[in-house]
């Protein structure tokens, strides 16, 4: 299984060299313990609260990417897509509140995902699954602010640093090859990495190159319900419906507070995902004199993904007209307010196949110049540009339908529902494709983010106790989004049974390791997208399959541009003094910035749709203060206070709107170019005990007083009350009386966020013999923030008091390791408590959220020789499920899994 020889990143423990360092770092302690010691040393020397992971730590954790590595840091939790970490939250604040700098320069990387994992990223959040962890030799999470660090984060500023040639004293060449196996997809895929570094001209010139390449194949399977809704929605069930103990008026109650609820689109779904990730880094360093250092960093990553989908669903429960009003409840079981089991006649069913081809290219080039003008004066210049280009040129869904199916049943009394179809779902004669009902959706879409940065700074040592720092910076950010739709997605060829059979296939093998109830379908007829495309030429961009852009009501909302320029400067004093018998160090400063913002999108102006542009400017001055003291030789106490801001999500700034009609789903999302940034006043206290170079016991308390949160206000409103022209519905199956799920970002009242972190790292060297080689890493974070969510923009409207969206009150990590010269093994567990994703949710549900997760990983390695190391790793060993819900009653919305991942690797250092 281990056949491909490749090239791997360094797994040597040392700190990334600082730009002003004159000599490379000499590694004294190697291996996993050495990397932990290096990270502890970094944390101790900082004035503020900073946590870090060093090179060996990253490469040796059983992690697929940077997000998986970062979750080992106290206060950091992750959300996953396609079986691996995608975005992070820090101290309960989501990715929108976190800035990411790559090689010292702010950047945004965006990818695509399933609807249940966030879809296409059109926010400021950074998608960490763009990068393999082997490309970087240090990660740091800066949880407190200093004036010299650019504004833009409430949660943290995350620094990702690639390797540089001056990080190493000698030339390096390291290669590795890895075979990966997923027990659900049941396929072996390769992963290869390499790093080469060389210095010459007496060490004054250096170049480094690294590469990471991998293929992944995973399946994601489970239930997908698309929320629950109330009985009276979509004109209610047929009057002949009966549930023992309930009248038809109670069954079809339209009062969301008293109504009975049922699954909106009960379905099972299978995603087949193949990805190919290539990462390259390059660095060139030159020291023309002892006082000058020039560094050029280049980073490139390309992620290509294909995603196939097969789904079978009862779409009729969410359809008005000929859908739900024709459906008869033959019998049902009610628990609380939920119809958890039922048998039905006249249910509209659907089988659909989807295919997406996606690619994200990320590139960045950064030039850094540092110069020491004298013993007291030094300065630097950083200039760079980054671009993240996401393309989804093929995004297609084809559906077959079955109207008025008899004897359909569901049972949600187990977490995975039992679904009875009561017919042969593999027989083409039992399905149809009908013009006006079935759909062919073709929706290519594209997102581009760019960042350009220039900053300069000076530092002057007034004396041994005081250093004055000052600098100016300018950042220009650009965002462009666009998409294309067919004019009428339900305009299709009506197929005979013979024609339908010729463009279909039987999808089989569903439900492996899913533990679904017996009797559920494991195979069903599905559209064969390749055969259908070949026969009906759906990609010709002609006839009924022609694509439109701004002339299409659904596509038009994806045409968004945002340009933002942030100019700023800072003045900071770094101080060191002795008082009260203690040595103190820290910094105090002010940062001023001005933001110019211009956004455009398409919106209704009277009875027509026009391109609308909005402009605004705002500025702020943000103070910061950090102080730390060594209470004893091994006890450090810190206090940090600052004001920070986070800018609103990019796509929310559009003055336009987006009408979405997909199957039975109706939505309208509006932007808000006047949304205010979120400002916070912060206080951090930290007490840290360092009993040994590789040991740490830390307790930190944090408090944030936040002036406003950006809430996505969700309301269910008939289309004819939105003030939009009826012409937007031409060519769709929607009517003006249909209920649309309307969403818009608004500034809701702020609130307090508070919590604490506990961090323990200890090698058990005080134990005898074998036991002295064991070490433990453990951390726990508690966060709490309750805010008032708006239910309407009308003054005096009621509010909902709930936990902040994305906040897990409790999160913990635990790692135990054993390491000797030739052998090491460790296991890790990561826990994240459930969290909310929407307040309020749609269709009368009070909230939407994700339930708790508990992930187990492991790794073991053996050094055959000083140069050759063999390793085995296991990821997600318990095959943890992604379990999402709606309403406080925990109604199932999504439950899916991606299987276990195993790796076997060999690494050789020349």
PDB file of N, CA and C in Angstrom, residues 91 93 96-99 142-157 589 591 593 618 620-626 640-647 676-684 703-708 753:
ATOM      1  N   UNK A  91     -12.824  31.261  21.123  1.00  0.00           N
ATOM      2  CA  UNK A  91     -13.537  31.745  22.303  1.00  0.00           C
ATOM      3  C   UNK A  91     -14.991  32.077  21.993  1.00  0.00           C
ATOM      4  N   UNK A  93     -16.375  32.942  19.206  1.00  0.00           N
ATOM      5  CA  UNK A  93     -16.596  33.857  18.089  1.00  0.00           C
ATOM      6  C   UNK A  93     -16.183  33.176  16.798  1.00  0.00           C
ATOM      7  N   UNK A  96     -15.950  34.704  11.099  1.00  0.00           N
ATOM      8  CA  UNK A  96     -16.123  36.092  10.674  1.00  0.00           C
ATOM      9  C   UNK A  96     -15.411  37.075  11.602  1.00  0.00           C
ATOM     10  N   UNK A  97     -15.150  36.632  12.825  1.00  0.00           N
ATOM     11  CA  UNK A  97     -14.527  37.512  13.818  1.00  0.00           C
ATOM     12  C   UNK A  97     -13.029  37.238  13.971  1.00  0.00           C
ATOM     13  N   UNK A  98     -12.469  36.417  13.092  1.00  0.00           N
ATOM     14  CA  UNK A  98     -11.063  36.032  13.191  1.00  0.00           C
ATOM     15  C   UNK A  98     -10.313  36.438  11.927  1.00  0.00           C
ATOM     16  N   UNK A  99      -9.178  37.134  12.111  1.00  0.00           N
ATOM     17  CA  UNK A  99      -8.307  37.482  10.985  1.00  0.00           C
ATOM     18  C   UNK A  99      -7.220  36.428  10.837  1.00  0.00           C
ATOM     19  N   UNK A 142      -3.153  34.726  18.331  1.00  0.00           N
ATOM     20  CA  UNK A 142      -2.970  35.903  19.185  1.00  0.00           C
ATOM     21  C   UNK A 142      -4.347  36.347  19.671  1.00  0.00           C
ATOM     22  N   UNK A 143      -4.620  36.077  20.965  1.00  0.00           N
ATOM     23  CA  UNK A 143      -5.960  36.297  21.510  1.00  0.00           C
ATOM     24  C   UNK A 143      -6.150  37.683  22.100  1.00  0.00           C
ATOM     25  N   UNK A 144      -5.062  38.424  22.289  1.00  0.00           N
ATOM     26  CA  UNK A 144      -5.161  39.801  22.780  1.00  0.00           C
ATOM     27  C   UNK A 144      -4.546  40.734  21.745  1.00  0.00           C
ATOM     28  N   UNK A 145      -4.939  41.986  21.797  1.00  0.00           N
ATOM     29  CA  UNK A 145      -4.553  42.946  20.755  1.00  0.00           C
ATOM     30  C   UNK A 145      -3.373  43.795  21.197  1.00  0.00           C
ATOM     31  N   UNK A 146      -2.559  44.188  20.219  1.00  0.00           N
ATOM     32  CA  UNK A 146      -1.531  45.214  20.373  1.00  0.00           C
ATOM     33  C   UNK A 146      -1.696  46.197  19.233  1.00  0.00           C
ATOM     34  N   UNK A 147      -1.269  47.411  19.440  1.00  0.00           N
ATOM     35  CA  UNK A 147      -1.455  48.440  18.420  1.00  0.00           C
ATOM     36  C   UNK A 147      -0.731  48.093  17.126  1.00  0.00           C
ATOM     37  N   UNK A 148       0.401  47.385  17.212  1.00  0.00           N
ATOM     38  CA  UNK A 148       1.177  47.077  16.014  1.00  0.00           C
ATOM     39  C   UNK A 148       0.532  45.986  15.157  1.00  0.00           C
ATOM     40  N   UNK A 149      -0.471  45.295  15.678  1.00  0.00           N
ATOM     41  CA  UNK A 149      -1.182  44.263  14.929  1.00  0.00           C
ATOM     42  C   UNK A 149      -2.438  44.885  14.322  1.00  0.00           C
ATOM     43  N   UNK A 150      -2.616  44.729  13.013  1.00  0.00           N
ATOM     44  CA  UNK A 150      -3.726  45.372  12.315  1.00  0.00           C
ATOM     45  C   UNK A 150      -5.064  44.954  12.915  1.00  0.00           C
ATOM     46  N   UNK A 151      -6.016  45.880  12.858  1.00  0.00           N
ATOM     47  CA  UNK A 151      -7.342  45.662  13.413  1.00  0.00           C
ATOM     48  C   UNK A 151      -8.144  44.721  12.507  1.00  0.00           C
ATOM     49  N   UNK A 152      -9.254  44.224  13.047  1.00  0.00           N
ATOM     50  CA  UNK A 152     -10.165  43.426  12.237  1.00  0.00           C
ATOM     51  C   UNK A 152     -10.646  42.148  12.893  1.00  0.00           C
ATOM     52  N   UNK A 153     -10.189  41.848  14.121  1.00  0.00           N
ATOM     53  CA  UNK A 153     -10.615  40.600  14.747  1.00  0.00           C
ATOM     54  C   UNK A 153     -11.108  40.854  16.165  1.00  0.00           C
ATOM     55  N   UNK A 154     -12.154  40.120  16.543  1.00  0.00           N
ATOM     56  CA  UNK A 154     -12.618  40.094  17.923  1.00  0.00           C
ATOM     57  C   UNK A 154     -12.159  38.826  18.621  1.00  0.00           C
ATOM     58  N   UNK A 155     -12.126  37.725  17.851  1.00  0.00           N
ATOM     59  CA  UNK A 155     -11.752  36.455  18.447  1.00  0.00           C
ATOM     60  C   UNK A 155     -10.251  36.306  18.577  1.00  0.00           C
ATOM     61  N   UNK A 156      -9.536  36.436  17.457  1.00  0.00           N
ATOM     62  CA  UNK A 156      -8.082  36.268  17.470  1.00  0.00           C
ATOM     63  C   UNK A 156      -7.526  36.655  16.114  1.00  0.00           C
ATOM     64  N   UNK A 157      -6.220  36.894  16.112  1.00  0.00           N
ATOM     65  CA  UNK A 157      -5.459  37.000  14.874  1.00  0.00           C
ATOM     66  C   UNK A 157      -4.605  35.744  14.769  1.00  0.00           C
ATOM     67  N   UNK A 589      -0.450  51.219  23.406  1.00  0.00           N
ATOM     68  CA  UNK A 589      -0.450  51.955  22.152  1.00  0.00           C
ATOM     69  C   UNK A 589      -1.836  52.310  21.674  1.00  0.00           C
ATOM     70  N   UNK A 591      -4.060  52.596  17.886  1.00  0.00           N
ATOM     71  CA  UNK A 591      -4.141  52.331  16.447  1.00  0.00           C
ATOM     72  C   UNK A 591      -5.317  53.107  15.877  1.00  0.00           C
ATOM     73  N   UNK A 593      -7.544  53.835  12.261  1.00  0.00           N
ATOM     74  CA  UNK A 593      -7.779  53.353  10.902  1.00  0.00           C
ATOM     75  C   UNK A 593      -8.976  54.076  10.291  1.00  0.00           C
ATOM     76  N   UNK A 618     -15.864  55.044   7.408  1.00  0.00           N
ATOM     77  CA  UNK A 618     -15.889  55.154   8.866  1.00  0.00           C
ATOM     78  C   UNK A 618     -14.454  55.017   9.383  1.00  0.00           C
ATOM     79  N   UNK A 620     -11.956  54.812  13.277  1.00  0.00           N
ATOM     80  CA  UNK A 620     -11.938  54.584  14.722  1.00  0.00           C
ATOM     81  C   UNK A 620     -10.503  54.687  15.229  1.00  0.00           C
ATOM     82  N   UNK A 621     -10.383  54.932  16.540  1.00  0.00           N
ATOM     83  CA  UNK A 621      -9.104  54.864  17.242  1.00  0.00           C
ATOM     84  C   UNK A 621      -9.231  53.804  18.328  1.00  0.00           C
ATOM     85  N   UNK A 622      -8.313  52.850  18.317  1.00  0.00           N
ATOM     86  CA  UNK A 622      -8.404  51.695  19.198  1.00  0.00           C
ATOM     87  C   UNK A 622      -7.202  51.649  20.133  1.00  0.00           C
ATOM     88  N   UNK A 623      -7.411  51.767  21.437  1.00  0.00           N
ATOM     89  CA  UNK A 623      -6.303  51.650  22.396  1.00  0.00           C
ATOM     90  C   UNK A 623      -6.045  50.185  22.763  1.00  0.00           C
ATOM     91  N   UNK A 624      -4.821  49.903  23.185  1.00  0.00           N
ATOM     92  CA  UNK A 624      -4.484  48.562  23.665  1.00  0.00           C
ATOM     93  C   UNK A 624      -3.414  48.658  24.741  1.00  0.00           C
ATOM     94  N   UNK A 625      -3.436  47.682  25.647  1.00  0.00           N
ATOM     95  CA  UNK A 625      -2.490  47.686  26.770  1.00  0.00           C
ATOM     96  C   UNK A 625      -2.241  46.244  27.192  1.00  0.00           C
ATOM     97  N   UNK A 626      -0.967  45.855  27.295  1.00  0.00           N
ATOM     98  CA  UNK A 626      -0.587  44.526  27.756  1.00  0.00           C
ATOM     99  C   UNK A 626       0.533  44.672  28.784  1.00  0.00           C
ATOM    100  N   UNK A 640      -4.312  42.128  30.036  1.00  0.00           N
ATOM    101  CA  UNK A 640      -4.442  42.766  28.727  1.00  0.00           C
ATOM    102  C   UNK A 640      -5.789  43.455  28.640  1.00  0.00           C
ATOM    103  N   UNK A 641      -5.803  44.639  28.063  1.00  0.00           N
ATOM    104  CA  UNK A 641      -7.042  45.390  27.839  1.00  0.00           C
ATOM    105  C   UNK A 641      -6.948  46.071  26.483  1.00  0.00           C
ATOM    106  N   UNK A 642      -8.042  46.064  25.743  1.00  0.00           N
ATOM    107  CA  UNK A 642      -8.004  46.652  24.403  1.00  0.00           C
ATOM    108  C   UNK A 642      -9.416  46.853  23.887  1.00  0.00           C
ATOM    109  N   UNK A 643      -9.512  47.706  22.888  1.00  0.00           N
ATOM    110  CA  UNK A 643     -10.729  47.821  22.083  1.00  0.00           C
ATOM    111  C   UNK A 643     -10.417  47.243  20.706  1.00  0.00           C
ATOM    112  N   UNK A 644     -11.325  46.412  20.204  1.00  0.00           N
ATOM    113  CA  UNK A 644     -11.122  45.763  18.906  1.00  0.00           C
ATOM    114  C   UNK A 644     -12.397  45.861  18.079  1.00  0.00           C
ATOM    115  N   UNK A 645     -12.250  45.651  16.775  1.00  0.00           N
ATOM    116  CA  UNK A 645     -13.425  45.653  15.891  1.00  0.00           C
ATOM    117  C   UNK A 645     -13.323  44.499  14.899  1.00  0.00           C
ATOM    118  N   UNK A 646     -14.485  44.073  14.408  1.00  0.00           N
ATOM    119  CA  UNK A 646     -14.564  43.108  13.316  1.00  0.00           C
ATOM    120  C   UNK A 646     -15.521  43.673  12.281  1.00  0.00           C
ATOM    121  N   UNK A 647     -15.082  43.662  11.039  1.00  0.00           N
ATOM    122  CA  UNK A 647     -15.915  44.214   9.974  1.00  0.00           C
ATOM    123  C   UNK A 647     -16.978  43.214   9.547  1.00  0.00           C
ATOM    124  N   UNK A 676     -23.182  48.009  10.630  1.00  0.00           N
ATOM    125  CA  UNK A 676     -22.059  48.543  11.398  1.00  0.00           C
ATOM    126  C   UNK A 676     -21.070  47.449  11.775  1.00  0.00           C
ATOM    127  N   UNK A 677     -19.793  47.772  11.830  1.00  0.00           N
ATOM    128  CA  UNK A 677     -18.828  46.793  12.347  1.00  0.00           C
ATOM    129  C   UNK A 677     -19.099  46.516  13.818  1.00  0.00           C
ATOM    130  N   UNK A 678     -18.614  45.379  14.277  1.00  0.00           N
ATOM    131  CA  UNK A 678     -18.784  44.993  15.672  1.00  0.00           C
ATOM    132  C   UNK A 678     -17.579  45.468  16.471  1.00  0.00           C
ATOM    133  N   UNK A 679     -17.836  46.205  17.546  1.00  0.00           N
ATOM    134  CA  UNK A 679     -16.768  46.743  18.388  1.00  0.00           C
ATOM    135  C   UNK A 679     -16.850  46.128  19.770  1.00  0.00           C
ATOM    136  N   UNK A 680     -15.688  45.848  20.339  1.00  0.00           N
ATOM    137  CA  UNK A 680     -15.656  45.178  21.630  1.00  0.00           C
ATOM    138  C   UNK A 680     -14.609  45.806  22.542  1.00  0.00           C
ATOM    139  N   UNK A 681     -14.925  45.880  23.833  1.00  0.00           N
ATOM    140  CA  UNK A 681     -13.965  46.256  24.864  1.00  0.00           C
ATOM    141  C   UNK A 681     -13.573  44.969  25.592  1.00  0.00           C
ATOM    142  N   UNK A 682     -12.265  44.705  25.676  1.00  0.00           N
ATOM    143  CA  UNK A 682     -11.797  43.400  26.107  1.00  0.00           C
ATOM    144  C   UNK A 682     -10.886  43.490  27.330  1.00  0.00           C
ATOM    145  N   UNK A 683     -11.015  42.481  28.195  1.00  0.00           N
ATOM    146  CA  UNK A 683     -10.132  42.348  29.341  1.00  0.00           C
ATOM    147  C   UNK A 683      -9.717  40.885  29.455  1.00  0.00           C
ATOM    148  N   UNK A 684      -8.395  40.661  29.590  1.00  0.00           N
ATOM    149  CA  UNK A 684      -7.856  39.307  29.750  1.00  0.00           C
ATOM    150  C   UNK A 684      -6.944  39.261  30.963  1.00  0.00           C
ATOM    151  N   UNK A 703     -13.022  38.564  29.113  1.00  0.00           N
ATOM    152  CA  UNK A 703     -14.312  39.252  29.141  1.00  0.00           C
ATOM    153  C   UNK A 703     -14.356  40.222  27.974  1.00  0.00           C
ATOM    154  N   UNK A 704     -15.468  40.215  27.234  1.00  0.00           N
ATOM    155  CA  UNK A 704     -15.659  41.125  26.113  1.00  0.00           C
ATOM    156  C   UNK A 704     -17.024  41.794  26.246  1.00  0.00           C
ATOM    157  N   UNK A 705     -17.018  43.101  26.194  1.00  0.00           N
ATOM    158  CA  UNK A 705     -18.272  43.859  26.171  1.00  0.00           C
ATOM    159  C   UNK A 705     -18.479  44.317  24.734  1.00  0.00           C
ATOM    160  N   UNK A 706     -19.426  43.683  24.054  1.00  0.00           N
ATOM    161  CA  UNK A 706     -19.605  43.864  22.619  1.00  0.00           C
ATOM    162  C   UNK A 706     -20.796  44.783  22.366  1.00  0.00           C
ATOM    163  N   UNK A 707     -20.572  45.810  21.546  1.00  0.00           N
ATOM    164  CA  UNK A 707     -21.616  46.834  21.385  1.00  0.00           C
ATOM    165  C   UNK A 707     -22.753  46.382  20.493  1.00  0.00           C
ATOM    166  N   UNK A 708     -22.483  45.524  19.516  1.00  0.00           N
ATOM    167  CA  UNK A 708     -23.529  45.042  18.625  1.00  0.00           C
ATOM    168  C   UNK A 708     -23.074  43.746  17.985  1.00  0.00           C
ATOM    169  N   UNK A 753     -19.588  38.770  26.593  1.00  0.00           N
ATOM    170  CA  UNK A 753     -19.053  37.440  26.354  1.00  0.00           C
ATOM    171  C   UNK A 753     -17.944  37.223  27.377  1.00  0.00           C
TER     172      UNK A 753
END
